[in-house]
PDB file of C-alpha atoms in Angstrom:
ATOM      1  CA  MET A 213      -0.240 -11.462  18.549  1.00 78.00           C
ATOM      2  CA  ALA A 214       2.772  -9.809  16.770  1.00 93.00           C
ATOM      3  CA  LYS A 215       6.569 -10.847  16.536  1.00 96.00           C
ATOM      4  CA  PHE A 216       9.376  -8.927  15.802  1.00 98.00           C
ATOM      5  CA  LEU A 217      10.898 -10.546  13.114  1.00 98.00           C
ATOM      6  CA  PRO A 218      13.517  -9.229   9.965  1.00 98.00           C
ATOM      7  CA  LEU A 219      11.568  -7.987   6.762  1.00 98.00           C
ATOM      8  CA  SER A 220      12.751 -11.380   4.684  1.00 98.00           C
ATOM      9  CA  GLN A 221      11.051 -13.656   6.673  1.00 98.00           C
ATOM     10  CA  ALA A 222       8.031 -11.437   7.756  1.00 98.00           C
ATOM     11  CA  VAL A 223       6.525 -11.561   4.193  1.00 98.00           C
ATOM     12  CA  SER A 224       8.121 -15.104   2.963  1.00 98.00           C
ATOM     13  CA  GLU A 225       6.323 -16.380   6.250  1.00 98.00           C
ATOM     14  CA  ASN A 226       2.960 -13.826   5.624  1.00 98.00           C
ATOM     15  CA  LEU A 227       2.585 -13.231   1.571  1.00 98.00           C
ATOM     16  CA  LYS A 228       2.277 -16.149  -0.857  1.00 98.00           C
ATOM     17  CA  SER A 229       2.291 -16.293  -4.990  1.00 98.00           C
ATOM     18  CA  GLY A 230      -1.954 -15.741  -5.609  1.00 98.00           C
ATOM     19  CA  ASP A 231      -2.552 -13.904  -2.602  1.00 98.00           C
ATOM     20  CA  THR A 232      -5.249 -10.536  -2.303  1.00 98.00           C
ATOM     21  CA  ALA A 233      -2.621  -7.870  -1.251  1.00 98.00           C
ATOM     22  CA  ALA A 234      -2.534  -4.213   0.154  1.00 98.00           C
ATOM     23  CA  PHE A 235       0.493  -2.426   0.700  1.00 98.00           C
ATOM     24  CA  GLU A 236      -1.735   1.137   2.037  1.00 97.00           C
ATOM     25  CA  GLY A 237      -1.029   4.137   2.759  1.00 95.00           C
ATOM     26  CA  PHE A 238      -2.165   7.558   1.377  1.00 89.00           C
ATOM     27  CA  THR A 239       0.307   9.771   0.097  1.00 88.00           C
ATOM     28  CA  HIS A 240       1.847   9.009   4.762  1.00 94.00           C
ATOM     29  CA  LEU A 241       3.368   6.028   5.462  1.00 97.00           C
ATOM     30  CA  ILE A 242       3.382   4.331   1.661  1.00 97.00           C
ATOM     31  CA  PRO A 243       5.334   0.140   2.819  1.00 98.00           C
ATOM     32  CA  THR A 244       7.291   1.040   0.025  1.00 98.00           C
ATOM     33  CA  ALA A 245      10.512  -1.818   1.928  1.00 98.00           C
ATOM     34  CA  ALA A 246       7.829  -4.072   2.231  1.00 98.00           C
ATOM     35  CA  ALA A 247       7.275  -4.201  -1.547  1.00 98.00           C
ATOM     36  CA  HIS A 248      10.768  -4.325  -2.536  1.00 98.00           C
ATOM     37  CA  GLU A 249      11.425  -6.935  -0.604  1.00 98.00           C
ATOM     38  CA  ALA A 250       8.034  -8.753  -2.099  1.00 98.00           C
ATOM     39  CA  ILE A 251       9.814  -8.447  -4.979  1.00 98.00           C
ATOM     40  CA  ARG A 252      12.910  -9.351  -4.778  1.00 98.00           C
ATOM     41  CA  GLN A 253      11.009 -13.191  -3.313  1.00 98.00           C
ATOM     42  CA  GLY A 254       9.478 -13.560  -6.461  1.00 97.00           C
ATOM     43  CA  PHE A 255       5.715 -13.474  -5.080  1.00 98.00           C
ATOM     44  CA  LYS A 256       3.338 -14.096  -8.301  1.00 98.00           C
ATOM     45  CA  ASP A 257      -0.358 -13.710  -9.850  1.00 98.00           C
ATOM     46  CA  LEU A 258      -0.980 -11.199  -6.262  1.00 98.00           C
ATOM     47  CA  THR A 259      -4.119  -9.311  -6.712  1.00 98.00           C
ATOM     48  CA  LEU A 260      -2.889  -5.335  -5.640  1.00 98.00           C
ATOM     49  CA  VAL A 261      -5.694  -3.776  -3.858  1.00 98.00           C
ATOM     50  CA  ARG A 262      -4.866   0.368  -3.103  1.00 97.00           C
ATOM     51  CA  MET A 263      -6.652   3.154  -3.065  1.00 94.00           C
ATOM     52  CA  THR A 264      -4.475   4.623  -4.459  1.00 91.00           C
ATOM     53  CA  PRO A 265      -1.576   2.304  -6.309  1.00 92.00           C
ATOM     54  CA  ASP A 266       1.844   4.543  -7.376  1.00 93.00           C
ATOM     55  CA  LEU A 267       5.188   4.124  -7.265  1.00 96.00           C
ATOM     56  CA  ILE A 268       5.186   0.129  -5.262  1.00 97.00           C
ATOM     57  CA  TYR A 269       2.649  -0.923  -7.195  1.00 98.00           C
ATOM     58  CA  ASP A 270       3.733   0.616 -10.584  1.00 98.00           C
ATOM     59  CA  GLN A 271       6.732  -1.493  -9.870  1.00 98.00           C
ATOM     60  CA  MET A 272       5.118  -4.768  -9.272  1.00 98.00           C
ATOM     61  CA  ILE A 273       3.285  -4.741 -11.758  1.00 98.00           C
ATOM     62  CA  GLY A 274       6.372  -3.927 -13.704  1.00 98.00           C
ATOM     63  CA  MET A 275       8.124  -7.124 -12.686  1.00 98.00           C
ATOM     64  CA  GLY A 276       5.033  -8.933 -14.202  1.00 98.00           C
ATOM     65  CA  MET A 277       3.940  -9.513 -10.310  1.00 98.00           C
ATOM     66  CA  ALA A 278       0.115  -8.521 -10.655  1.00 98.00           C
ATOM     67  CA  ARG A 279      -3.131 -11.017 -12.220  1.00 98.00           C
ATOM     68  CA  LYS A 280      -4.946  -7.435 -10.773  1.00 98.00           C
ATOM     69  CA  ALA A 281      -5.533  -4.417  -9.628  1.00 98.00           C
ATOM     70  CA  VAL A 282      -8.714  -2.872  -7.067  1.00 98.00           C
ATOM     71  CA  PHE A 283      -7.894   0.478  -6.613  1.00 97.00           C
ATOM     72  CA  SER A 284      -9.310   4.462  -6.654  1.00 94.00           C
ATOM     73  CA  TYR A 285      -6.780   5.861  -7.950  1.00 90.00           C
ATOM     74  CA  ALA A 286      -3.215   5.417 -10.116  1.00 93.00           C
ATOM     75  CA  GLY A 287      -0.964   7.765 -10.399  1.00 93.00           C
ATOM     76  CA  ASN A 288       2.362   9.303 -10.085  1.00 94.00           C
ATOM     77  CA  PRO A 289       1.156  12.183  -7.019  1.00 89.00           C
ATOM     78  CA  GLY A 290       2.022  15.711  -8.659  1.00 87.00           C
ATOM     79  CA  VAL A 291       3.609  13.954 -11.545  1.00 93.00           C
ATOM     80  CA  GLY A 292       1.094  12.106 -14.050  1.00 92.00           C
ATOM     81  CA  LEU A 293       1.277   8.536 -15.079  1.00 90.00           C
ATOM     82  CA  LEU A 294       1.726   5.148 -13.152  1.00 97.00           C
ATOM     83  CA  ARG A 295       4.116   4.083 -17.009  1.00 97.00           C
ATOM     84  CA  ARG A 296       4.205   0.430 -15.798  1.00 98.00           C
ATOM     85  CA  LEU A 297       0.821  -0.203 -15.070  1.00 98.00           C
ATOM     86  CA  ARG A 298      -0.375   1.544 -17.952  1.00 97.00           C
ATOM     87  CA  ASP A 299       1.713  -0.567 -20.181  1.00 98.00           C
ATOM     88  CA  ALA A 300       0.150  -3.869 -18.823  1.00 98.00           C
ATOM     89  CA  VAL A 301      -3.171  -2.327 -19.750  1.00 97.00           C
ATOM     90  CA  GLU A 302      -2.947  -1.216 -22.382  1.00 97.00           C
ATOM     91  CA  ASN A 303       0.470  -3.663 -24.397  1.00 98.00           C
ATOM     92  CA  GLY A 304      -0.362  -6.748 -22.291  1.00 98.00           C
ATOM     93  CA  PHE A 305       3.504  -6.000 -21.012  1.00 98.00           C
ATOM     94  CA  PRO A 306       4.537  -8.168 -19.140  1.00 97.00           C
ATOM     95  CA  HIS A 307       1.688  -9.409 -19.204  1.00 95.00           C
ATOM     96  CA  PRO A 308      -1.714  -8.985 -19.173  1.00 97.00           C
ATOM     97  CA  LEU A 309      -3.641  -6.849 -15.425  1.00 98.00           C
ATOM     98  CA  GLU A 310      -7.008  -6.324 -14.965  1.00 98.00           C
ATOM     99  CA  ILE A 311      -8.388  -3.991 -13.111  1.00 97.00           C
ATOM    100  CA  GLU A 312     -11.018  -2.721 -11.041  1.00 97.00           C
ATOM    101  CA  GLU A 313     -11.386   0.428 -10.659  1.00 96.00           C
ATOM    102  CA  HIS A 314     -14.114   2.148  -7.722  1.00 96.00           C
ATOM    103  CA  SER A 315     -14.296   5.781  -6.026  1.00 95.00           C
ATOM    104  CA  HIS A 316     -12.254   7.102  -3.040  1.00 94.00           C
ATOM    105  CA  ALA A 317     -15.657   6.759  -0.949  1.00 95.00           C
ATOM    106  CA  ALA A 318     -16.483   2.969  -2.134  1.00 97.00           C
ATOM    107  CA  MET A 319     -12.951   1.724  -1.128  1.00 97.00           C
ATOM    108  CA  ALA A 320     -13.167   3.692   1.463  1.00 97.00           C
ATOM    109  CA  ASN A 321     -15.854   2.313   2.732  1.00 98.00           C
ATOM    110  CA  ALA A 322     -15.269  -1.196   1.584  1.00 98.00           C
ATOM    111  CA  TYR A 323     -12.446  -2.050   3.830  1.00 98.00           C
ATOM    112  CA  GLU A 324     -14.697  -0.932   6.643  1.00 98.00           C
ATOM    113  CA  ALA A 325     -17.043  -3.471   5.491  1.00 98.00           C
ATOM    114  CA  GLY A 326     -14.203  -5.930   5.300  1.00 98.00           C
ATOM    115  CA  ALA A 327     -13.076  -4.901   8.916  1.00 98.00           C
ATOM    116  CA  ALA A 328     -16.503  -4.975  10.349  1.00 98.00           C
ATOM    117  CA  GLY A 329     -16.448  -9.022   8.754  1.00 97.00           C
ATOM    118  CA  LEU A 330     -19.753  -7.661   6.028  1.00 98.00           C
ATOM    119  CA  PRO A 331     -20.024  -9.042   2.995  1.00 98.00           C
ATOM    120  CA  CYS A 332     -20.449  -5.718   1.150  1.00 98.00           C
ATOM    121  CA  ALA A 333     -20.429  -1.488   1.784  1.00 98.00           C
ATOM    122  CA  ILE A 334     -23.500   0.417   1.441  1.00 98.00           C
ATOM    123  CA  PHE A 335     -22.930   4.674   0.676  1.00 96.00           C
ATOM    124  CA  ARG A 336     -23.916   6.233  -0.970  1.00 95.00           C
ATOM    125  CA  GLY A 337     -22.410   6.818  -4.189  1.00 92.00           C
ATOM    126  CA  TYR A 338     -21.702   6.702  -8.216  1.00 92.00           C
ATOM    127  CA  ARG A 339     -24.661   9.101  -8.398  1.00 86.00           C
ATOM    128  CA  GLY A 340     -24.552  10.679 -11.737  1.00 82.00           C
ATOM    129  CA  ALA A 341     -21.013   8.578 -12.665  1.00 83.00           C
ATOM    130  CA  GLY A 342     -20.437   6.332 -15.283  1.00 88.00           C
ATOM    131  CA  LEU A 343     -17.440   3.722 -12.908  1.00 91.00           C
ATOM    132  CA  ALA A 344     -20.215   1.552 -12.746  1.00 90.00           C
ATOM    133  CA  GLU A 345     -21.184   1.060 -16.411  1.00 91.00           C
ATOM    134  CA  VAL A 346     -17.532  -0.980 -16.958  1.00 92.00           C
ATOM    135  CA  ASN A 347     -17.146  -2.057 -13.642  1.00 95.00           C
ATOM    136  CA  PRO A 348     -20.001  -4.410 -12.655  1.00 95.00           C
ATOM    137  CA  ASN A 349     -18.655  -5.050  -8.783  1.00 97.00           C
ATOM    138  CA  ILE A 350     -20.694  -2.246  -8.200  1.00 97.00           C
ATOM    139  CA  LYS A 351     -24.502  -2.643  -7.740  1.00 96.00           C
ATOM    140  CA  SER A 352     -27.749  -0.188  -6.072  1.00 95.00           C
ATOM    141  CA  VAL A 353     -29.535  -1.584  -4.057  1.00 96.00           C
ATOM    142  CA  ILE A 354     -32.615   0.183  -2.384  1.00 97.00           C
ATOM    143  CA  CYS A 355     -32.806   0.672   1.814  1.00 97.00           C
ATOM    144  CA  PRO A 356     -35.324  -1.449   3.251  1.00 96.00           C
ATOM    145  CA  PHE A 357     -36.833   1.864   5.697  1.00 97.00           C
ATOM    146  CA  THR A 358     -36.065   4.229   3.303  1.00 97.00           C
ATOM    147  CA  GLY A 359     -37.242   3.746  -0.538  1.00 97.00           C
ATOM    148  CA  GLU A 360     -32.964   5.268  -1.334  1.00 97.00           C
ATOM    149  CA  LYS A 361     -31.203   3.885  -3.743  1.00 95.00           C
ATOM    150  CA  LEU A 362     -27.703   3.291  -2.229  1.00 97.00           C
ATOM    151  CA  ALA A 363     -24.347   2.224  -4.547  1.00 96.00           C
ATOM    152  CA  ALA A 364     -23.157  -1.178  -3.175  1.00 97.00           C
ATOM    153  CA  VAL A 365     -19.543  -2.124  -3.801  1.00 98.00           C
ATOM    154  CA  PRO A 366     -18.199  -6.057  -2.607  1.00 98.00           C
ATOM    155  CA  ALA A 367     -15.639  -5.717   0.490  1.00 98.00           C
ATOM    156  CA  VAL A 368     -12.307  -5.563   0.730  1.00 98.00           C
ATOM    157  CA  ARG A 369     -10.609  -8.549   2.985  1.00 98.00           C
ATOM    158  CA  PRO A 370      -7.269  -9.158   1.806  1.00 98.00           C
ATOM    159  CA  ASP A 371      -5.448 -12.391   2.407  1.00 98.00           C
ATOM    160  CA  VAL A 372      -2.558  -9.879   3.583  1.00 98.00           C
ATOM    161  CA  THR A 373      -1.658  -6.008   4.301  1.00 98.00           C
ATOM    162  CA  PHE A 374       0.511  -4.712   4.397  1.00 98.00           C
ATOM    163  CA  ILE A 375       1.068  -1.132   5.862  1.00 98.00           C
ATOM    164  CA  HIS A 376       4.400   1.731   7.026  1.00 98.00           C
ATOM    165  CA  ALA A 377       4.504   3.363  10.501  1.00 97.00           C
ATOM    166  CA  GLN A 378       5.919   5.401  13.257  1.00 96.00           C
ATOM    167  CA  LYS A 379       7.055   3.265  16.304  1.00 96.00           C
ATOM    168  CA  ALA A 380       5.935  -0.237  17.820  1.00 97.00           C
ATOM    169  CA  ASP A 381       5.965  -0.469  21.460  1.00 96.00           C
ATOM    170  CA  ARG A 382       8.593  -3.831  22.719  1.00 95.00           C
ATOM    171  CA  LYS A 383       4.797  -5.795  23.438  1.00 96.00           C
ATOM    172  CA  GLY A 384       3.855  -5.884  19.698  1.00 97.00           C
ATOM    173  CA  ASN A 385       1.559  -2.566  19.422  1.00 96.00           C
ATOM    174  CA  VAL A 386       1.587  -0.200  17.338  1.00 97.00           C
ATOM    175  CA  LEU A 387       1.623   3.739  16.605  1.00 96.00           C
ATOM    176  CA  VAL A 388       1.061   5.831  12.796  1.00 95.00           C
ATOM    177  CA  GLU A 389       0.314   9.567  13.622  1.00 92.00           C
ATOM    178  CA  GLY A 390       0.033  12.369  11.506  1.00 90.00           C
ATOM    179  CA  ILE A 391      -2.117  11.252   7.718  1.00 89.00           C
ATOM    180  CA  VAL A 392      -3.564   7.447   9.759  1.00 88.00           C
ATOM    181  CA  GLY A 393      -5.107   7.305   5.593  1.00 89.00           C
ATOM    182  CA  ILE A 394      -7.055   3.826   5.633  1.00 94.00           C
ATOM    183  CA  GLN A 395      -4.551   1.518   7.867  1.00 95.00           C
ATOM    184  CA  LYS A 396      -6.317   0.615  10.512  1.00 96.00           C
ATOM    185  CA  GLU A 397      -9.165  -0.566   8.577  1.00 97.00           C
ATOM    186  CA  ALA A 398      -7.131  -2.731   5.937  1.00 98.00           C
ATOM    187  CA  VAL A 399      -5.173  -4.398   8.834  1.00 98.00           C
ATOM    188  CA  LEU A 400      -8.511  -5.229  10.572  1.00 98.00           C
ATOM    189  CA  ALA A 401     -10.252  -6.135   7.655  1.00 98.00           C
ATOM    190  CA  ALA A 402      -6.688  -8.943   6.495  1.00 98.00           C
ATOM    191  CA  LYS A 403      -6.217 -12.662   7.267  1.00 98.00           C
ATOM    192  CA  ARG A 404      -2.668 -11.154   8.548  1.00 98.00           C
ATOM    193  CA  ALA A 405      -0.933  -7.651   9.567  1.00 98.00           C
ATOM    194  CA  VAL A 406       2.918  -7.067   8.258  1.00 98.00           C
ATOM    195  CA  VAL A 407       4.214  -3.616   9.555  1.00 98.00           C
ATOM    196  CA  THR A 408       7.311  -2.093   9.303  1.00 98.00           C
ATOM    197  CA  VAL A 409       8.339   0.821  11.699  1.00 98.00           C
ATOM    198  CA  GLU A 410      11.071   3.512  11.932  1.00 98.00           C
ATOM    199  CA  GLU A 411      11.794   2.538  15.446  1.00 97.00           C
ATOM    200  CA  VAL A 412      10.937  -0.353  18.642  1.00 97.00           C
ATOM    201  CA  VAL A 413       9.884   2.156  22.247  1.00 95.00           C
ATOM    202  CA  ASP A 414       9.331   1.139  25.312  1.00 94.00           C
ATOM    203  CA  SER A 415       6.381   3.387  25.765  1.00 90.00           C
ATOM    204  CA  PHE A 416       3.962   5.878  23.487  1.00 89.00           C
ATOM    205  CA  ASP A 417       4.751   8.671  25.298  1.00 81.00           C
ATOM    206  CA  ASP A 418       4.076  12.310  23.958  1.00 73.00           C
ATOM    207  CA  LEU A 419       0.955  11.584  21.874  1.00 77.00           C
ATOM    208  CA  HIS A 420       0.157  13.757  19.083  1.00 71.00           C
ATOM    209  CA  PRO A 421      -3.606  14.381  18.613  1.00 72.00           C
ATOM    210  CA  ASN A 422      -4.055  13.122  15.468  1.00 75.00           C
ATOM    211  CA  LEU A 423      -2.675   9.535  15.868  1.00 85.00           C
ATOM    212  CA  CYS A 424      -4.113   5.447  15.980  1.00 92.00           C
ATOM    213  CA  VAL A 425      -2.728   2.788  18.110  1.00 94.00           C
ATOM    214  CA  LEU A 426      -3.790  -0.615  16.539  1.00 96.00           C
ATOM    215  CA  PRO A 427      -3.027  -3.608  19.206  1.00 96.00           C
ATOM    216  CA  SER A 428      -1.239  -5.711  19.119  1.00 96.00           C
ATOM    217  CA  TRP A 429      -3.583  -9.030  18.534  1.00 96.00           C
ATOM    218  CA  THR A 430      -4.637  -7.168  14.881  1.00 97.00           C
ATOM    219  CA  VAL A 431      -1.076  -7.011  13.504  1.00 98.00           C
ATOM    220  CA  HIS A 432       0.762 -11.240  12.686  1.00 98.00           C
ATOM    221  CA  ALA A 433       4.508  -9.543  12.426  1.00 98.00           C
ATOM    222  CA  ILE A 434       6.600  -6.239  12.823  1.00 98.00           C
ATOM    223  CA  SER A 435      10.337  -5.038  11.061  1.00 98.00           C
ATOM    224  CA  VAL A 436      11.803  -1.961  12.670  1.00 98.00           C
ATOM    225  CA  VAL A 437      13.149  -1.006   9.039  1.00 98.00           C
ATOM    226  CA  PRO A 438      13.840   2.776   9.457  1.00 98.00           C
ATOM    227  CA  GLY A 439      13.641   4.957   6.775  1.00 97.00           C
ATOM    228  CA  GLY A 440      11.204   2.139   5.061  1.00 98.00           C
ATOM    229  CA  SER A 441       7.892   4.742   3.334  1.00 97.00           C
ATOM    230  CA  HIS A 442      11.226   5.973   1.337  1.00 97.00           C
ATOM    231  CA  PRO A 443      10.000   7.534  -1.033  1.00 97.00           C
ATOM    232  CA  SER A 444       7.107   8.675   0.624  1.00 97.00           C
ATOM    233  CA  TYR A 445       8.057  10.681   4.152  1.00 97.00           C
ATOM    234  CA  THR A 446       6.878   9.394   7.855  1.00 97.00           C
ATOM    235  CA  GLN A 447       5.112  12.707   9.908  1.00 94.00           C
ATOM    236  CA  GLY A 448       8.189  13.083  12.921  1.00 93.00           C
ATOM    237  CA  TYR A 449      11.341  10.869  11.240  1.00 96.00           C
ATOM    238  CA  TYR A 450      11.967  12.671   7.540  1.00 97.00           C
ATOM    239  CA  ASP A 451      10.476  14.845   4.537  1.00 97.00           C
ATOM    240  CA  ARG A 452       9.121  13.407   1.194  1.00 96.00           C
ATOM    241  CA  ASP A 453      11.402  13.401  -1.520  1.00 96.00           C
ATOM    242  CA  ASN A 454      10.091  14.964  -4.384  1.00 96.00           C
ATOM    243  CA  ALA A 455      12.895  14.575  -6.561  1.00 96.00           C
ATOM    244  CA  ALA A 456      12.283  10.657  -6.815  1.00 96.00           C
ATOM    245  CA  TYR A 457       8.473  10.825  -8.362  1.00 96.00           C
ATOM    246  CA  LEU A 458       9.787  13.289 -11.155  1.00 96.00           C
ATOM    247  CA  GLU A 459      13.161  10.651 -11.635  1.00 97.00           C
ATOM    248  CA  TRP A 460       9.894   7.983 -11.514  1.00 97.00           C
ATOM    249  CA  ASP A 461       8.465   9.065 -14.173  1.00 96.00           C
ATOM    250  CA  GLU A 462      11.379   8.761 -16.900  1.00 96.00           C
ATOM    251  CA  ILE A 463      12.784   5.328 -15.385  1.00 98.00           C
ATOM    252  CA  ALA A 464       9.506   3.858 -16.069  1.00 98.00           C
ATOM    253  CA  ALA A 465       8.671   5.115 -19.141  1.00 97.00           C
ATOM    254  CA  ASP A 466      10.845   3.017 -20.609  1.00 97.00           C
ATOM    255  CA  ARG A 467      10.552  -0.824 -20.508  1.00 98.00           C
ATOM    256  CA  ASP A 468      14.814  -1.537 -20.704  1.00 98.00           C
ATOM    257  CA  ARG A 469      15.740   1.542 -17.848  1.00 98.00           C
ATOM    258  CA  PHE A 470      13.132   0.013 -16.190  1.00 98.00           C
ATOM    259  CA  ARG A 471      13.811  -3.143 -15.886  1.00 98.00           C
ATOM    260  CA  GLU A 472      17.742  -1.986 -15.282  1.00 98.00           C
ATOM    261  CA  TRP A 473      16.616   0.416 -12.256  1.00 98.00           C
ATOM    262  CA  MET A 474      14.779  -2.292 -10.855  1.00 98.00           C
ATOM    263  CA  GLN A 475      18.071  -4.803 -10.699  1.00 98.00           C
ATOM    264  CA  LYS A 476      20.026  -2.378  -9.320  1.00 98.00           C
ATOM    265  CA  ASN A 477      17.555  -0.132  -6.446  1.00 97.00           C
ATOM    266  CA  VAL A 478      15.493  -3.516  -5.354  1.00 98.00           C
ATOM    267  CA  ILE A 479      16.764  -5.950  -6.639  1.00 97.00           C
ATOM    268  CA  GLU A 480      20.572  -6.335  -5.384  1.00 97.00           C
ATOM    269  CA  LYS A 481      19.493  -3.654  -2.184  1.00 95.00           C
ATOM    270  CA  SER A 482      17.531  -5.129   0.955  1.00 93.00           C
ATOM    271  CA  ALA A 483      15.800  -3.160   3.900  1.00 93.00           C
ATOM    272  CA  ASP A 484      19.181  -1.770   5.505  1.00 93.00           C
ATOM    273  CA  ASP A 485      18.983   0.100   2.628  1.00 94.00           C
ATOM    274  CA  PHE A 486      16.316   2.748   3.673  1.00 96.00           C
ATOM    275  CA  ALA A 487      17.882   4.432   6.638  1.00 94.00           C
ATOM    276  CA  GLY A 488      20.898   5.531   3.758  1.00 93.00           C
ATOM    277  CA  ARG A 489      17.673   7.194   1.312  1.00 94.00           C
ATOM    278  CA  VAL A 490      16.083   9.565   3.497  1.00 95.00           C
ATOM    279  CA  ALA A 491      19.044  10.075   5.421  1.00 93.00           C
ATOM    280  CA  HIS A 492      19.373  13.435   3.601  1.00 92.00           C
ATOM    281  CA  LEU A 493      15.508  13.738   4.310  1.00 93.00           C
ATOM    282  CA  ARG A 494      15.432  13.499   8.357  1.00 91.00           C
ATOM    283  CA  LYS A 495      14.024  15.888  10.526  1.00 76.00           C
ATOM    284  CA  ALA A 496      16.032  17.813  12.774  1.00 62.00           C
ATOM    285  CA  ALA A 497      16.543  16.784  16.525  1.00 54.00           C
TER     286      ALA A 497
END
């Protein structure tokens, strides 16, 4: 059953050094505040899993938190490279990073397999692609019924998943609207799940047709963090901060500037700061 906790407590109680952790969000509802709290608490040796690593994983990797990244696309959306990730892979800075790259289809199926308690995902994929030649966790199996050759990858079962959502009700149920991505499966696949939300409400009235409700028994902790997905967007609350993504490319290109920015904008800040970051991006009431 979900507990309502301050974000610092929710993170400290559910994330440990050495864990496999997923901070999931597909363009929308990226759990930035949770990632920043993890950075402030200084966890190490993490295996970071996500379909689309972007700024938060670039920051976590650049701060030396990650041992391995499991992903299907790594980039600054609409801009280009993840420069801290690339520096870790190519130059071992701040230390070497192991990578395991998949397709989007493979990652989505791997999360679904984890949510179902299965050991692997089997699907049609990787035909004509060379990724299997560099990723030993991409296998093939023969269907015992049709003889068809299919792709197989290990299930993703994180120790902990973090997501951001629009609302929680007072019973601890969580409402996700808009682009849901793989958040539902990432929560169900994990041993523990932490959700940051924009607000707590009495009930989920006037529901949007494209939504997902995570029942309270699937969530371990809920933290109220308005603006907690900035610079990504939260449908119905605030827009994407495109300027922040462009700015990050320049910040992350230089090791010293990166460290200075992280100290000023993450280490010395708190989750309470996020509401101010999205003030100019908020939707009109």
